[in-house]
Amino acid sequence: KNQVEQSPQSLIILEGKNCTLQCNYTVSPFSNLRWYKQDTGRGPVSLTIMTFSENTKSNGRYTATLDADTKQSSLHITASQLSDSASYICVVSRWGGNTPLVFGKGTRLSVIA
Amino acid sequence: NAGVTQTPKFRILKIGQSMTLQCAQDMNHNYMYWYRQDPGMGLKLIYYSVGAGITDKGEVPNGYNVSRSTTEDFPLRLELAAPSQTSVYFCASSYSKVSSYNEQFFGPGTRLTVL
């Protein structure tokens, strides 16, 4: 079954600290993996997209890693800011089919002062 | 560019009522999608379209209908609202297939409650 599992479900960190969010998937055939940021009451916004050949991709203070062999990805946030408080969603795209994108449930991050 | 726009932002329906959720994009994207997001769950695809005049079912199409008469607009129709359709609905678009590394852009969502 095509699934995307994220951990932890929720996380609270102090402003300025780093954190890492995890994503494990069982989606096949694998095409690409995406991380989205979703602010409360808003639509998801893309942070990174990686294919199987890309191990690391950065977008400012966000760095995503991908291990296609173990089917794991992580999103590392450096020097967190209050504005990083949001849900972070891991999404895996597969080739073909009517539902090419498989969404994780997200990790809810709260950054506090 | 306004990107992907959705109306209304909020709506409360009574059981059995019908309504249309509007979605428009000004990026000249061929692909458009409707998702629903239930609390604590991942987004689920309801319907999608690969171009004007072409639509297809996603994972959870029951109780919904769509049409795509223009490239810009992709309305979602609920014919007989049920409490199970209480959710947040997101419209999205992409230039081409998301399996081909194309970015998907989301609208701000419509929060629907059916009582």
PDB file of C-alpha atoms in Angstrom:
ATOM      1  CA  LYS A   1       0.000   0.000   0.000  1.00  0.00           C
ATOM      2  CA  ASN A   2       1.284   3.489  -0.861  1.00  0.00           C
ATOM      3  CA  GLN A   3       1.841   5.336   2.386  1.00  0.00           C
ATOM      4  CA  VAL A   4       3.757   8.288   3.784  1.00  0.00           C
ATOM      5  CA  GLU A   5       4.448   8.351   7.520  1.00  0.00           C
ATOM      6  CA  GLN A   6       5.737  11.445   9.310  1.00  0.00           C
ATOM      7  CA  SER A   7       7.204  11.879  12.741  1.00  0.00           C
ATOM      8  CA  PRO A   8       6.841  13.400  15.183  1.00  0.00           C
ATOM      9  CA  GLN A   9       3.164  14.349  15.002  1.00  0.00           C
ATOM     10  CA  SER A  10       3.927  17.597  16.768  1.00  0.00           C
ATOM     11  CA  LEU A  11       6.973  19.417  18.067  1.00  0.00           C
ATOM     12  CA  ILE A  12       7.616  22.476  20.226  1.00  0.00           C
ATOM     13  CA  ILE A  13      11.003  24.205  20.078  1.00  0.00           C
ATOM     14  CA  LEU A  14      12.509  27.457  21.316  1.00  0.00           C
ATOM     15  CA  GLU A  15      13.173  30.240  18.862  1.00  0.00           C
ATOM     16  CA  GLY A  16      16.685  30.017  17.455  1.00  0.00           C
ATOM     17  CA  LYS A  17      16.985  26.243  17.910  1.00  0.00           C
ATOM     18  CA  ASN A  18      17.305  23.694  15.106  1.00  0.00           C
ATOM     19  CA  CYS A  19      14.968  20.774  14.470  1.00  0.00           C
ATOM     20  CA  THR A  20      14.604  17.807  12.141  1.00  0.00           C
ATOM     21  CA  LEU A  21      11.360  16.306  10.873  1.00  0.00           C
ATOM     22  CA  GLN A  22      11.193  12.763   9.518  1.00  0.00           C
ATOM     23  CA  CYS A  23       9.345  11.142   6.625  1.00  0.00           C
ATOM     24  CA  ASN A  24       9.228   7.445   5.707  1.00  0.00           C
ATOM     25  CA  TYR A  25       7.425   6.226   2.620  1.00  0.00           C
ATOM     26  CA  THR A  26       6.384   3.028   0.866  1.00  0.00           C
ATOM     27  CA  VAL A  27       5.289   4.631  -2.397  1.00  0.00           C
ATOM     28  CA  SER A  28       6.201   3.003  -5.697  1.00  0.00           C
ATOM     29  CA  PRO A  29       7.136   3.498  -8.399  1.00  0.00           C
ATOM     30  CA  PHE A  30       8.851   6.532  -6.896  1.00  0.00           C
ATOM     31  CA  SER A  31       9.095   9.743  -8.907  1.00  0.00           C
ATOM     32  CA  ASN A  32       9.875  12.598  -6.539  1.00  0.00           C
ATOM     33  CA  LEU A  33       9.479  13.751  -2.942  1.00  0.00           C
ATOM     34  CA  ARG A  34       8.207  17.141  -1.829  1.00  0.00           C
ATOM     35  CA  TRP A  35       8.082  19.060   1.402  1.00  0.00           C
ATOM     36  CA  TYR A  36       5.351  21.646   1.902  1.00  0.00           C
ATOM     37  CA  LYS A  37       4.791  24.239   4.596  1.00  0.00           C
ATOM     38  CA  GLN A  38       1.177  24.895   5.563  1.00  0.00           C
ATOM     39  CA  ASP A  39       0.391  27.868   7.775  1.00  0.00           C
ATOM     40  CA  THR A  40      -2.814  27.678   9.799  1.00  0.00           C
ATOM     41  CA  GLY A  41      -5.804  28.478   7.604  1.00  0.00           C
ATOM     42  CA  ARG A  42      -3.736  28.599   4.389  1.00  0.00           C
ATOM     43  CA  GLY A  43      -2.918  26.292   1.525  1.00  0.00           C
ATOM     44  CA  PRO A  44       0.346  24.310   1.389  1.00  0.00           C
ATOM     45  CA  VAL A  45       3.364  26.063  -0.099  1.00  0.00           C
ATOM     46  CA  SER A  46       6.194  24.102  -1.706  1.00  0.00           C
ATOM     47  CA  LEU A  47       9.596  24.150   0.023  1.00  0.00           C
ATOM     48  CA  THR A  48      11.581  21.556  -1.973  1.00  0.00           C
ATOM     49  CA  ILE A  49      11.156  18.899  -4.650  1.00  0.00           C
ATOM     50  CA  MET A  50      13.721  16.094  -4.983  1.00  0.00           C
ATOM     51  CA  THR A  51      14.132  13.207  -7.383  1.00  0.00           C
ATOM     52  CA  PHE A  52      15.758   9.904  -6.401  1.00  0.00           C
ATOM     53  CA  SER A  53      19.152  11.146  -7.597  1.00  0.00           C
ATOM     54  CA  GLU A  54      19.152  14.191  -5.293  1.00  0.00           C
ATOM     55  CA  ASN A  55      20.405  13.561  -1.752  1.00  0.00           C
ATOM     56  CA  THR A  56      20.118  17.092  -0.397  1.00  0.00           C
ATOM     57  CA  LYS A  57      18.271  20.239  -1.340  1.00  0.00           C
ATOM     58  CA  SER A  58      18.174  23.556   0.465  1.00  0.00           C
ATOM     59  CA  ASN A  59      15.771  26.479   0.487  1.00  0.00           C
ATOM     60  CA  GLY A  60      17.101  29.144   2.814  1.00  0.00           C
ATOM     61  CA  ARG A  61      17.057  27.757   6.372  1.00  0.00           C
ATOM     62  CA  TYR A  62      15.282  24.597   5.200  1.00  0.00           C
ATOM     63  CA  THR A  63      17.362  21.601   4.116  1.00  0.00           C
ATOM     64  CA  ALA A  64      15.751  18.392   2.898  1.00  0.00           C
ATOM     65  CA  THR A  65      17.562  15.084   2.553  1.00  0.00           C
ATOM     66  CA  LEU A  66      16.496  11.966   0.693  1.00  0.00           C
ATOM     67  CA  ASP A  67      17.703   8.382   0.973  1.00  0.00           C
ATOM     68  CA  ALA A  68      15.912   6.538  -1.827  1.00  0.00           C
ATOM     69  CA  ASP A  69      17.413   3.210  -0.742  1.00  0.00           C
ATOM     70  CA  THR A  70      15.880   3.301   2.732  1.00  0.00           C
ATOM     71  CA  LYS A  71      12.878   5.370   1.555  1.00  0.00           C
ATOM     72  CA  GLN A  72      13.457   8.053   4.132  1.00  0.00           C
ATOM     73  CA  SER A  73      13.562  11.819   4.002  1.00  0.00           C
ATOM     74  CA  SER A  74      14.157  14.530   6.559  1.00  0.00           C
ATOM     75  CA  LEU A  75      13.572  18.266   6.731  1.00  0.00           C
ATOM     76  CA  HIS A  76      16.053  20.203   8.830  1.00  0.00           C
ATOM     77  CA  ILE A  77      15.179  23.719   9.976  1.00  0.00           C
ATOM     78  CA  THR A  78      18.095  25.864  11.113  1.00  0.00           C
ATOM     79  CA  ALA A  79      17.879  28.783  13.546  1.00  0.00           C
ATOM     80  CA  SER A  80      14.118  28.554  13.850  1.00  0.00           C
ATOM     81  CA  GLN A  81      11.935  31.656  13.816  1.00  0.00           C
ATOM     82  CA  LEU A  82       8.444  32.263  15.152  1.00  0.00           C
ATOM     83  CA  SER A  83       7.216  32.357  11.559  1.00  0.00           C
ATOM     84  CA  ASP A  84       8.307  28.739  11.110  1.00  0.00           C
ATOM     85  CA  SER A  85       5.328  27.689  13.226  1.00  0.00           C
ATOM     86  CA  ALA A  86       3.243  25.656  10.775  1.00  0.00           C
ATOM     87  CA  SER A  87       2.492  22.134   9.607  1.00  0.00           C
ATOM     88  CA  TYR A  88       5.138  20.514   7.424  1.00  0.00           C
ATOM     89  CA  ILE A  89       3.839  17.966   4.972  1.00  0.00           C
ATOM     90  CA  CYS A  90       5.865  15.308   3.187  1.00  0.00           C
ATOM     91  CA  VAL A  91       4.436  14.294  -0.193  1.00  0.00           C
ATOM     92  CA  VAL A  92       5.657  11.518  -2.453  1.00  0.00           C
ATOM     93  CA  SER A  93       4.859  11.434  -6.152  1.00  0.00           C
ATOM     94  CA  ARG A  94       4.678   8.199  -8.082  1.00  0.00           C
ATOM     95  CA  TRP A  95       4.608   7.492 -11.763  1.00  0.00           C
ATOM     96  CA  GLY A  96       1.221   6.837 -13.318  1.00  0.00           C
ATOM     97  CA  GLY A  97      -2.206   6.280 -11.806  1.00  0.00           C
ATOM     98  CA  ASN A  98      -4.990   8.683 -10.962  1.00  0.00           C
ATOM     99  CA  THR A  99      -3.536   9.652  -7.582  1.00  0.00           C
ATOM    100  CA  PRO A 100       0.123  10.354  -8.223  1.00  0.00           C
ATOM    101  CA  LEU A 101       0.649  12.325  -5.003  1.00  0.00           C
ATOM    102  CA  VAL A 102       0.555  10.577  -1.634  1.00  0.00           C
ATOM    103  CA  PHE A 103       0.363  13.015   1.280  1.00  0.00           C
ATOM    104  CA  GLY A 104       1.625  12.509   4.800  1.00  0.00           C
ATOM    105  CA  LYS A 105      -0.437  13.760   7.743  1.00  0.00           C
ATOM    106  CA  GLY A 106       2.134  16.408   8.554  1.00  0.00           C
ATOM    107  CA  THR A 107       4.176  17.458  11.568  1.00  0.00           C
ATOM    108  CA  ARG A 108       2.829  20.398  13.526  1.00  0.00           C
ATOM    109  CA  LEU A 109       5.757  22.634  14.563  1.00  0.00           C
ATOM    110  CA  SER A 110       5.386  25.340  17.176  1.00  0.00           C
ATOM    111  CA  VAL A 111       8.268  27.757  17.702  1.00  0.00           C
ATOM    112  CA  ILE A 112       8.031  29.678  20.974  1.00  0.00           C
ATOM    113  CA  ALA A 113       9.933  32.689  22.264  1.00  0.00           C
TER     114      ALA A 113
ATOM    115  CA  ASN B   1      -0.469  37.017 -10.839  1.00  0.00           C
ATOM    116  CA  ALA B   2      -3.128  36.120  -8.286  1.00  0.00           C
ATOM    117  CA  GLY B   3      -2.140  32.432  -8.510  1.00  0.00           C
ATOM    118  CA  VAL B   4      -4.917  30.048  -7.436  1.00  0.00           C
ATOM    119  CA  THR B   5      -8.013  31.691  -5.977  1.00  0.00           C
ATOM    120  CA  GLN B   6     -10.956  30.035  -4.240  1.00  0.00           C
ATOM    121  CA  THR B   7     -14.367  31.253  -3.171  1.00  0.00           C
ATOM    122  CA  PRO B   8     -15.989  31.242  -0.708  1.00  0.00           C
ATOM    123  CA  LYS B   9     -13.547  31.072   2.229  1.00  0.00           C
ATOM    124  CA  PHE B  10     -16.170  29.665   4.579  1.00  0.00           C
ATOM    125  CA  ARG B  11     -19.601  28.128   4.152  1.00  0.00           C
ATOM    126  CA  ILE B  12     -22.149  26.381   6.329  1.00  0.00           C
ATOM    127  CA  LEU B  13     -24.643  24.096   4.590  1.00  0.00           C
ATOM    128  CA  LYS B  14     -27.622  22.154   5.792  1.00  0.00           C
ATOM    129  CA  ILE B  15     -27.856  18.446   5.009  1.00  0.00           C
ATOM    130  CA  GLY B  16     -29.211  17.946   1.503  1.00  0.00           C
ATOM    131  CA  GLN B  17     -28.320  21.399   0.215  1.00  0.00           C
ATOM    132  CA  SER B  18     -26.103  21.877  -2.792  1.00  0.00           C
ATOM    133  CA  MET B  19     -23.339  24.333  -3.583  1.00  0.00           C
ATOM    134  CA  THR B  20     -20.455  25.024  -5.915  1.00  0.00           C
ATOM    135  CA  LEU B  21     -16.937  25.767  -4.753  1.00  0.00           C
ATOM    136  CA  GLN B  22     -15.185  28.056  -7.186  1.00  0.00           C
ATOM    137  CA  CYS B  23     -11.538  27.794  -8.225  1.00  0.00           C
ATOM    138  CA  ALA B  24      -9.603  29.847 -10.737  1.00  0.00           C
ATOM    139  CA  GLN B  25      -5.950  30.130 -11.737  1.00  0.00           C
ATOM    140  CA  ASP B  26      -4.199  32.713 -13.879  1.00  0.00           C
ATOM    141  CA  MET B  27      -0.945  30.846 -14.519  1.00  0.00           C
ATOM    142  CA  ASN B  28      -2.160  29.130 -17.721  1.00  0.00           C
ATOM    143  CA  HIS B  29      -1.741  25.743 -16.046  1.00  0.00           C
ATOM    144  CA  ASN B  30      -3.127  22.697 -17.787  1.00  0.00           C
ATOM    145  CA  TYR B  31      -3.603  20.542 -14.690  1.00  0.00           C
ATOM    146  CA  MET B  32      -6.021  21.390 -11.918  1.00  0.00           C
ATOM    147  CA  TYR B  33      -6.974  19.423  -8.799  1.00  0.00           C
ATOM    148  CA  TRP B  34      -9.457  19.349  -5.951  1.00  0.00           C
ATOM    149  CA  TYR B  35      -8.412  17.994  -2.558  1.00  0.00           C
ATOM    150  CA  ARG B  36     -10.075  17.684   0.793  1.00  0.00           C
ATOM    151  CA  GLN B  37      -8.227  17.877   4.086  1.00  0.00           C
ATOM    152  CA  ASP B  38      -9.829  16.358   7.152  1.00  0.00           C
ATOM    153  CA  PRO B  39      -8.462  17.130  10.632  1.00  0.00           C
ATOM    154  CA  GLY B  40      -5.266  15.175  11.337  1.00  0.00           C
ATOM    155  CA  MET B  41      -5.304  13.516   7.921  1.00  0.00           C
ATOM    156  CA  GLY B  42      -3.343  13.912   4.716  1.00  0.00           C
ATOM    157  CA  LEU B  43      -4.890  15.592   1.704  1.00  0.00           C
ATOM    158  CA  LYS B  44      -7.038  13.336  -0.447  1.00  0.00           C
ATOM    159  CA  LEU B  45      -7.592  13.883  -4.173  1.00  0.00           C
ATOM    160  CA  ILE B  46     -11.249  14.258  -5.173  1.00  0.00           C
ATOM    161  CA  TYR B  47     -11.070  15.055  -8.895  1.00  0.00           C
ATOM    162  CA  TYR B  48      -8.503  16.355 -11.310  1.00  0.00           C
ATOM    163  CA  SER B  49      -8.348  17.742 -14.840  1.00  0.00           C
ATOM    164  CA  VAL B  50      -5.555  17.625 -17.393  1.00  0.00           C
ATOM    165  CA  GLY B  51      -7.064  20.312 -19.599  1.00  0.00           C
ATOM    166  CA  ALA B  52     -10.293  22.004 -20.637  1.00  0.00           C
ATOM    167  CA  GLY B  53     -13.022  19.455 -21.233  1.00  0.00           C
ATOM    168  CA  ILE B  54     -11.142  16.591 -19.526  1.00  0.00           C
ATOM    169  CA  THR B  55     -11.771  15.488 -15.945  1.00  0.00           C
ATOM    170  CA  ASP B  56     -11.141  12.306 -14.002  1.00  0.00           C
ATOM    171  CA  LYS B  57     -11.807  10.842 -10.575  1.00  0.00           C
ATOM    172  CA  GLY B  58      -9.316  10.793  -7.768  1.00  0.00           C
ATOM    173  CA  GLU B  59      -9.363   8.792  -4.533  1.00  0.00           C
ATOM    174  CA  VAL B  60     -12.585  10.116  -3.006  1.00  0.00           C
ATOM    175  CA  PRO B  61     -14.956  11.334  -5.768  1.00  0.00           C
ATOM    176  CA  ASN B  62     -18.298  10.137  -4.345  1.00  0.00           C
ATOM    177  CA  GLY B  63     -20.726  12.973  -3.683  1.00  0.00           C
ATOM    178  CA  TYR B  64     -18.902  15.462  -5.898  1.00  0.00           C
ATOM    179  CA  ASN B  65     -18.897  16.574  -9.505  1.00  0.00           C
ATOM    180  CA  VAL B  66     -16.598  18.802 -11.533  1.00  0.00           C
ATOM    181  CA  SER B  67     -16.430  20.481 -14.895  1.00  0.00           C
ATOM    182  CA  ARG B  68     -13.642  22.219 -16.818  1.00  0.00           C
ATOM    183  CA  SER B  69     -15.008  24.409 -19.575  1.00  0.00           C
ATOM    184  CA  THR B  70     -12.005  26.774 -19.601  1.00  0.00           C
ATOM    185  CA  THR B  71      -8.317  26.499 -18.741  1.00  0.00           C
ATOM    186  CA  GLU B  72      -8.734  28.981 -15.899  1.00  0.00           C
ATOM    187  CA  ASP B  73     -11.738  27.614 -13.970  1.00  0.00           C
ATOM    188  CA  PHE B  74     -12.390  24.326 -12.213  1.00  0.00           C
ATOM    189  CA  PRO B  75     -15.550  24.405 -10.046  1.00  0.00           C
ATOM    190  CA  LEU B  76     -16.440  21.610  -7.614  1.00  0.00           C
ATOM    191  CA  ARG B  77     -20.115  20.797  -7.129  1.00  0.00           C
ATOM    192  CA  LEU B  78     -21.699  19.195  -4.058  1.00  0.00           C
ATOM    193  CA  GLU B  79     -25.195  18.021  -4.955  1.00  0.00           C
ATOM    194  CA  LEU B  80     -26.596  16.636  -1.683  1.00  0.00           C
ATOM    195  CA  ALA B  81     -24.445  17.811   1.187  1.00  0.00           C
ATOM    196  CA  ALA B  82     -23.781  15.294   3.955  1.00  0.00           C
ATOM    197  CA  PRO B  83     -22.030  15.743   7.326  1.00  0.00           C
ATOM    198  CA  SER B  84     -19.199  13.523   6.014  1.00  0.00           C
ATOM    199  CA  GLN B  85     -18.358  16.300   3.550  1.00  0.00           C
ATOM    200  CA  THR B  86     -17.422  18.676   6.351  1.00  0.00           C
ATOM    201  CA  SER B  87     -13.813  19.450   5.522  1.00  0.00           C
ATOM    202  CA  VAL B  88     -11.394  22.008   4.151  1.00  0.00           C
ATOM    203  CA  TYR B  89     -11.246  21.953   0.364  1.00  0.00           C
ATOM    204  CA  PHE B  90      -8.156  22.964  -1.562  1.00  0.00           C
ATOM    205  CA  CYS B  91      -7.860  23.633  -5.246  1.00  0.00           C
ATOM    206  CA  ALA B  92      -4.427  23.316  -6.860  1.00  0.00           C
ATOM    207  CA  SER B  93      -2.840  23.631 -10.271  1.00  0.00           C
ATOM    208  CA  SER B  94       0.333  22.632 -12.074  1.00  0.00           C
ATOM    209  CA  TYR B  95       1.732  23.239 -15.534  1.00  0.00           C
ATOM    210  CA  SER B  96       2.045  19.534 -16.253  1.00  0.00           C
ATOM    211  CA  LYS B  97       2.184  16.175 -14.503  1.00  0.00           C
ATOM    212  CA  VAL B  98       3.317  16.345 -10.885  1.00  0.00           C
ATOM    213  CA  SER B  99       5.046  13.015 -11.433  1.00  0.00           C
ATOM    214  CA  SER B 100       7.300  14.920 -13.822  1.00  0.00           C
ATOM    215  CA  TYR B 101       8.770  17.257 -11.226  1.00  0.00           C
ATOM    216  CA  ASN B 102       6.232  20.012 -11.857  1.00  0.00           C
ATOM    217  CA  GLU B 103       5.415  22.242  -8.930  1.00  0.00           C
ATOM    218  CA  GLN B 104       1.851  22.253  -7.638  1.00  0.00           C
ATOM    219  CA  PHE B 105       0.350  25.530  -6.424  1.00  0.00           C
ATOM    220  CA  PHE B 106      -2.470  25.546  -3.898  1.00  0.00           C
ATOM    221  CA  GLY B 107      -5.302  27.966  -3.268  1.00  0.00           C
ATOM    222  CA  PRO B 108      -6.142  29.306   0.215  1.00  0.00           C
ATOM    223  CA  GLY B 109      -8.904  26.765   0.823  1.00  0.00           C
ATOM    224  CA  THR B 110     -12.644  26.726   1.527  1.00  0.00           C
ATOM    225  CA  ARG B 111     -13.787  25.595   4.968  1.00  0.00           C
ATOM    226  CA  LEU B 112     -17.124  23.811   4.617  1.00  0.00           C
ATOM    227  CA  THR B 113     -19.362  22.690   7.465  1.00  0.00           C
ATOM    228  CA  VAL B 114     -22.453  20.567   6.852  1.00  0.00           C
ATOM    229  CA  LEU B 115     -24.974  20.503   9.709  1.00  0.00           C
TER     230      LEU B 115
END
